[in-house]
């Protein structure tokens, strides 16, 4: 089963991750797999792709990339793994960049910038990490023990949703938290944003829209 996908640049290539532990790069025009980016040996629950900080060594590819591979240079792929590991891989090189071990299975991940990233675990932790030094997190946010199911950058912070039905916005440095929902409904699987609106999809079959006039 494919558990998550990500788009590279304008979408000529896309990425997928699956229960078999692999992350794969696909050519949309030819409906073909261009290669296995990583084989983790454990289900990969979520992925994210972003531009890497210039100071990172992404490694070099063992063989020249296909001419059908577009926009992979200078990118890093995040892998949220079931075996409690968050991994960074050079997208073009297929070489490991870092490996961080968390408190439980990682469900989701995202980039806040080329330097900072977020990852959420099954036991409710949200880790903020600096890709230049992942030995220890910058901070760990824990609001409940419910699984963190999705993370989305939003303005100067991010949106998070959890398995107890909560969905909230955290502004930079935890100065302000806005609760969109509380722990009184089914799990919120995913959040998306458009301008000053946030959309959530929930296990109860509802898609909800929130107008954020003050953010």
mmCIF file of C-alpha atoms in Angstrom:
data_model
loop_
_atom_site.group_PDB
_atom_site.id
_atom_site.type_symbol
_atom_site.label_atom_id
_atom_site.label_comp_id
_atom_site.label_asym_id
_atom_site.label_seq_id
_atom_site.Cartn_x
_atom_site.Cartn_y
_atom_site.Cartn_z
ATOM 1 C CA UNK A 1 0.000 0.000 0.000
ATOM 2 C CA UNK A 2 1.163 3.544 -0.819
ATOM 3 C CA UNK A 3 0.954 5.689 2.304
ATOM 4 C CA UNK A 4 1.997 9.145 1.067
ATOM 5 C CA UNK A 5 3.098 11.086 -2.012
ATOM 6 C CA UNK A 6 5.031 14.268 -2.756
ATOM 7 C CA UNK A 7 5.460 16.413 -5.870
ATOM 8 C CA UNK A 8 8.883 17.460 -7.176
ATOM 9 C CA UNK A 9 8.865 21.058 -8.441
ATOM 10 C CA UNK A 10 6.159 21.444 -11.109
ATOM 11 C CA UNK A 11 5.137 17.796 -11.081
ATOM 12 C CA UNK A 12 6.903 16.044 -13.952
ATOM 13 C CA UNK A 13 8.258 13.739 -11.252
ATOM 14 C CA UNK A 14 6.436 12.576 -8.133
ATOM 15 C CA UNK A 15 7.480 10.524 -5.117
ATOM 16 C CA UNK A 16 5.685 7.780 -3.241
ATOM 17 C CA UNK A 17 6.332 5.823 -0.054
ATOM 18 C CA UNK A 18 4.786 2.529 0.936
ATOM 19 C CA UNK A 19 4.393 -0.270 3.442
ATOM 20 C CA UNK A 20 7.188 -2.240 1.775
ATOM 21 C CA UNK A 21 9.674 0.302 3.143
ATOM 22 C CA UNK A 22 10.579 1.945 -0.151
ATOM 23 C CA UNK A 23 10.391 5.495 -1.461
ATOM 24 C CA UNK A 24 10.198 5.666 -5.257
ATOM 25 C CA UNK A 25 10.573 8.375 -7.882
ATOM 26 C CA UNK A 26 8.071 8.343 -10.758
ATOM 27 C CA UNK A 27 7.996 9.872 -14.231
ATOM 28 C CA UNK A 28 4.434 11.100 -14.776
ATOM 29 C CA UNK A 29 4.790 11.463 -18.551
ATOM 30 C CA UNK A 30 5.710 7.803 -19.082
ATOM 31 C CA UNK A 31 3.995 6.312 -16.016
ATOM 32 C CA UNK A 32 7.320 4.716 -15.114
ATOM 33 C CA UNK A 33 9.406 4.292 -11.979
ATOM 34 C CA UNK A 34 12.740 6.097 -12.300
ATOM 35 C CA UNK A 35 14.248 4.406 -9.279
ATOM 36 C CA UNK A 36 14.104 3.525 -5.612
ATOM 37 C CA UNK A 37 15.304 6.498 -3.567
ATOM 38 C CA UNK A 38 15.460 4.546 -0.297
ATOM 39 C CA UNK A 39 14.720 1.046 0.988
ATOM 40 C CA UNK A 40 14.250 1.271 4.742
ATOM 41 C CA UNK A 41 13.142 -2.234 5.660
ATOM 42 C CA UNK A 42 10.240 -0.702 7.600
ATOM 43 C CA UNK A 43 6.987 0.935 6.425
ATOM 44 C CA UNK A 44 7.396 4.597 5.455
ATOM 45 C CA UNK A 45 4.294 6.428 6.704
ATOM 46 C CA UNK A 46 5.002 9.888 5.318
ATOM 47 C CA UNK A 47 7.397 11.819 3.085
ATOM 48 C CA UNK A 48 8.273 15.413 2.289
ATOM 49 C CA UNK A 49 10.659 16.955 -0.225
ATOM 50 C CA UNK A 50 12.339 20.331 -0.002
ATOM 51 C CA UNK A 51 15.342 22.396 -1.061
ATOM 52 C CA UNK A 52 18.383 21.578 1.055
ATOM 53 C CA UNK A 53 20.434 24.115 2.968
ATOM 54 C CA UNK A 54 23.638 24.967 1.082
ATOM 55 C CA UNK A 55 25.802 23.697 3.940
ATOM 56 C CA UNK A 56 24.466 20.132 3.674
ATOM 57 C CA UNK A 57 26.454 17.447 1.911
ATOM 58 C CA UNK A 58 23.860 15.530 -0.112
ATOM 59 C CA UNK A 59 26.395 13.148 -1.637
ATOM 60 C CA UNK A 60 26.902 12.273 -5.294
ATOM 61 C CA UNK A 61 24.878 9.834 -7.396
ATOM 62 C CA UNK A 62 26.567 6.526 -8.176
ATOM 63 C CA UNK A 63 25.430 6.851 -11.802
ATOM 64 C CA UNK A 64 24.188 9.781 -13.883
ATOM 65 C CA UNK A 65 20.465 10.447 -13.341
ATOM 66 C CA UNK A 66 17.969 9.744 -16.093
ATOM 67 C CA UNK A 67 17.171 12.596 -18.472
ATOM 68 C CA UNK A 68 13.562 12.101 -17.349
ATOM 69 C CA UNK A 69 14.525 13.028 -13.784
ATOM 70 C CA UNK A 70 13.629 16.702 -13.382
ATOM 71 C CA UNK A 71 14.233 18.997 -10.412
ATOM 72 C CA UNK A 72 15.884 16.532 -8.042
ATOM 73 C CA UNK A 73 19.241 18.317 -7.711
ATOM 74 C CA UNK A 74 19.757 20.101 -4.384
ATOM 75 C CA UNK A 75 16.684 18.468 -2.831
ATOM 76 C CA UNK A 76 16.401 16.415 0.340
ATOM 77 C CA UNK A 77 13.724 13.780 0.964
ATOM 78 C CA UNK A 78 12.334 13.209 4.471
ATOM 79 C CA UNK A 79 11.109 9.740 5.410
ATOM 80 C CA UNK A 80 8.811 9.278 8.423
ATOM 81 C CA UNK A 81 9.377 5.627 9.299
ATOM 82 C CA UNK A 82 7.381 3.106 11.332
ATOM 83 C CA UNK A 83 10.535 1.947 13.155
ATOM 84 C CA UNK A 84 10.775 5.251 15.110
ATOM 85 C CA UNK A 85 13.286 6.779 12.686
ATOM 86 C CA UNK A 86 13.183 9.985 10.697
ATOM 87 C CA UNK A 87 15.571 9.822 7.768
ATOM 88 C CA UNK A 88 16.922 12.406 5.346
ATOM 89 C CA UNK A 89 18.106 11.286 1.908
ATOM 90 C CA UNK A 90 19.641 13.240 -0.967
ATOM 91 C CA UNK A 91 16.966 13.031 -3.662
ATOM 92 C CA UNK A 92 19.306 12.937 -6.641
ATOM 93 C CA UNK A 93 22.199 11.107 -4.978
ATOM 94 C CA UNK A 94 20.061 8.518 -3.102
ATOM 95 C CA UNK A 95 22.633 8.906 -0.306
ATOM 96 C CA UNK A 96 21.695 9.130 3.411
ATOM 97 C CA UNK A 97 22.050 12.588 4.966
ATOM 98 C CA UNK A 98 20.868 12.018 8.551
ATOM 99 C CA UNK A 99 18.981 9.546 10.750
ATOM 100 C CA UNK A 100 17.094 10.685 13.856
ATOM 101 C CA UNK A 101 15.514 8.263 16.344
ATOM 102 C CA UNK A 102 12.295 9.416 18.028
ATOM 103 C CA UNK A 103 10.060 8.188 20.824
ATOM 104 C CA UNK A 104 7.619 6.219 18.650
ATOM 105 C CA UNK A 105 6.686 5.541 15.033
ATOM 106 C CA UNK A 106 6.845 8.652 12.850
ATOM 107 C CA UNK A 107 3.584 9.318 11.009
ATOM 108 C CA UNK A 108 4.261 12.560 9.126
ATOM 109 C CA UNK A 109 6.890 15.166 8.350
ATOM 110 C CA UNK A 110 7.273 18.517 6.629
ATOM 111 C CA UNK A 111 9.739 21.327 5.984
ATOM 112 C CA UNK A 112 9.379 24.723 7.624
ATOM 113 C CA UNK A 113 12.341 26.036 5.602
ATOM 114 C CA UNK A 114 15.532 24.741 4.007
ATOM 115 C CA UNK A 115 16.952 24.557 7.533
ATOM 116 C CA UNK A 116 14.115 23.523 9.840
ATOM 117 C CA UNK A 117 11.757 20.571 9.696
ATOM 118 C CA UNK A 118 8.923 19.027 11.705
ATOM 119 C CA UNK A 119 7.978 15.405 12.313
ATOM 120 C CA UNK A 120 5.094 13.897 14.304
ATOM 121 C CA UNK A 121 4.954 10.576 16.136
ATOM 122 C CA UNK A 122 2.371 8.014 17.162
ATOM 123 C CA UNK A 123 2.669 8.999 20.850
ATOM 124 C CA UNK A 124 1.845 12.672 20.249
ATOM 125 C CA UNK A 125 5.263 14.309 19.955
ATOM 126 C CA UNK A 126 6.064 16.962 17.356
ATOM 127 C CA UNK A 127 9.819 17.276 16.854
ATOM 128 C CA UNK A 128 11.385 20.425 15.436
ATOM 129 C CA UNK A 129 14.843 19.698 14.026
ATOM 130 C CA UNK A 130 17.647 21.599 12.345
ATOM 131 C CA UNK A 131 18.835 19.572 9.324
ATOM 132 C CA UNK A 132 22.389 20.834 9.872
ATOM 133 C CA UNK A 133 22.514 19.109 13.279
ATOM 134 C CA UNK A 134 19.925 16.450 14.070
ATOM 135 C CA UNK A 135 21.667 15.054 17.150
ATOM 136 C CA UNK A 136 19.025 16.650 19.374
ATOM 137 C CA UNK A 137 15.742 18.429 18.577
ATOM 138 C CA UNK A 138 15.340 22.191 18.857
ATOM 139 C CA UNK A 139 12.105 21.551 20.710
ATOM 140 C CA UNK A 140 9.508 18.842 21.287
ATOM 141 C CA UNK A 141 5.860 19.911 21.365
ATOM 142 C CA UNK A 142 3.470 17.588 23.188
ATOM 143 C CA UNK A 143 -0.176 18.534 23.681
ATOM 144 C CA UNK A 144 -1.673 15.053 24.098
ATOM 145 C CA UNK A 145 -0.770 11.393 23.714
ATOM 146 C CA UNK A 146 -2.871 11.063 20.545
ATOM 147 C CA UNK A 147 -1.036 10.263 17.286
ATOM 148 C CA UNK A 148 0.113 13.248 15.236
ATOM 149 C CA UNK A 149 -1.427 12.570 11.823
ATOM 150 C CA UNK A 150 -0.533 15.608 9.717
ATOM 151 C CA UNK A 151 1.736 18.655 9.740
ATOM 152 C CA UNK A 152 1.486 21.637 7.394
ATOM 153 C CA UNK A 153 3.584 24.834 7.278
ATOM 154 C CA UNK A 154 1.372 27.893 7.721
ATOM 155 C CA UNK A 155 2.639 31.478 7.642
ATOM 156 C CA UNK A 156 5.086 31.858 10.569
ATOM 157 C CA UNK A 157 4.211 28.491 12.102
ATOM 158 C CA UNK A 158 2.390 25.298 11.270
ATOM 159 C CA UNK A 159 -0.903 23.394 11.444
ATOM 160 C CA UNK A 160 -1.068 20.028 13.198
ATOM 161 C CA UNK A 161 -3.835 17.446 13.518
ATOM 162 C CA UNK A 162 -4.082 14.475 15.858
ATOM 163 C CA UNK A 163 -5.910 11.206 16.319
ATOM 164 C CA UNK A 164 -8.117 12.542 19.127
ATOM 165 C CA UNK A 165 -9.804 15.036 16.787
ATOM 166 C CA UNK A 166 -7.704 18.072 17.627
ATOM 167 C CA UNK A 167 -6.435 20.421 14.943
ATOM 168 C CA UNK A 168 -4.472 23.518 15.905
ATOM 169 C CA UNK A 169 -2.217 26.240 14.577
ATOM 170 C CA UNK A 170 1.103 26.969 16.278
ATOM 171 C CA UNK A 171 2.733 30.317 15.590
ATOM 172 C CA UNK A 172 6.490 30.769 15.611
ATOM 173 C CA UNK A 173 8.270 30.114 18.952
ATOM 174 C CA UNK A 174 5.011 28.822 20.470
ATOM 175 C CA UNK A 175 3.946 32.396 21.199
ATOM 176 C CA UNK A 176 0.388 31.677 20.106
ATOM 177 C CA UNK A 177 -1.729 28.544 19.632
ATOM 178 C CA UNK A 178 -5.141 28.577 17.962
ATOM 179 C CA UNK A 179 -7.374 25.519 18.372
ATOM 180 C CA UNK A 180 -9.549 24.828 15.324
ATOM 181 C CA UNK A 181 -11.067 21.699 16.871
ATOM 182 C CA UNK A 182 -10.802 20.046 20.265
ATOM 183 C CA UNK A 183 -10.608 16.423 21.363
ATOM 184 C CA UNK A 184 -14.288 15.692 20.786
ATOM 185 C CA UNK A 185 -14.481 14.103 17.349
ATOM 186 C CA UNK A 186 -12.899 11.448 15.162
ATOM 187 C CA UNK A 187 -9.254 11.631 14.026
ATOM 188 C CA UNK A 188 -8.364 14.511 11.717
ATOM 189 C CA UNK A 189 -6.344 12.847 8.990
ATOM 190 C CA UNK A 190 -5.188 15.837 6.968
ATOM 191 C CA UNK A 191 -5.169 19.624 6.848
ATOM 192 C CA UNK A 192 -4.751 21.935 3.860
ATOM 193 C CA UNK A 193 -4.689 25.718 3.543
ATOM 194 C CA UNK A 194 -5.658 28.272 0.921
ATOM 195 C CA UNK A 195 -5.011 31.936 1.634
ATOM 196 C CA UNK A 196 -6.697 32.541 5.041
ATOM 197 C CA UNK A 197 -8.730 29.347 5.020
ATOM 198 C CA UNK A 198 -7.925 25.934 6.476
ATOM 199 C CA UNK A 199 -9.605 22.710 5.383
ATOM 200 C CA UNK A 200 -9.605 19.475 7.397
ATOM 201 C CA UNK A 201 -10.726 15.951 6.543
ATOM 202 C CA UNK A 202 -11.904 13.688 9.333
ATOM 203 C CA UNK A 203 -12.770 10.047 9.926
ATOM 204 C CA UNK A 204 -16.427 11.060 10.376
ATOM 205 C CA UNK A 205 -16.599 11.716 6.625
ATOM 206 C CA UNK A 206 -16.726 15.501 6.927
ATOM 207 C CA UNK A 207 -14.501 18.081 5.252
ATOM 208 C CA UNK A 208 -14.555 21.311 7.266
ATOM 209 C CA UNK A 209 -13.507 24.839 6.328
ATOM 210 C CA UNK A 210 -12.198 27.423 8.803
ATOM 211 C CA UNK A 211 -11.884 31.123 8.039
ATOM 212 C CA UNK A 212 -8.842 32.673 9.738
ATOM 213 C CA UNK A 213 -9.457 36.391 9.633
ATOM 214 C CA UNK A 214 -6.883 37.335 12.259
ATOM 215 C CA UNK A 215 -3.792 35.396 11.104
#
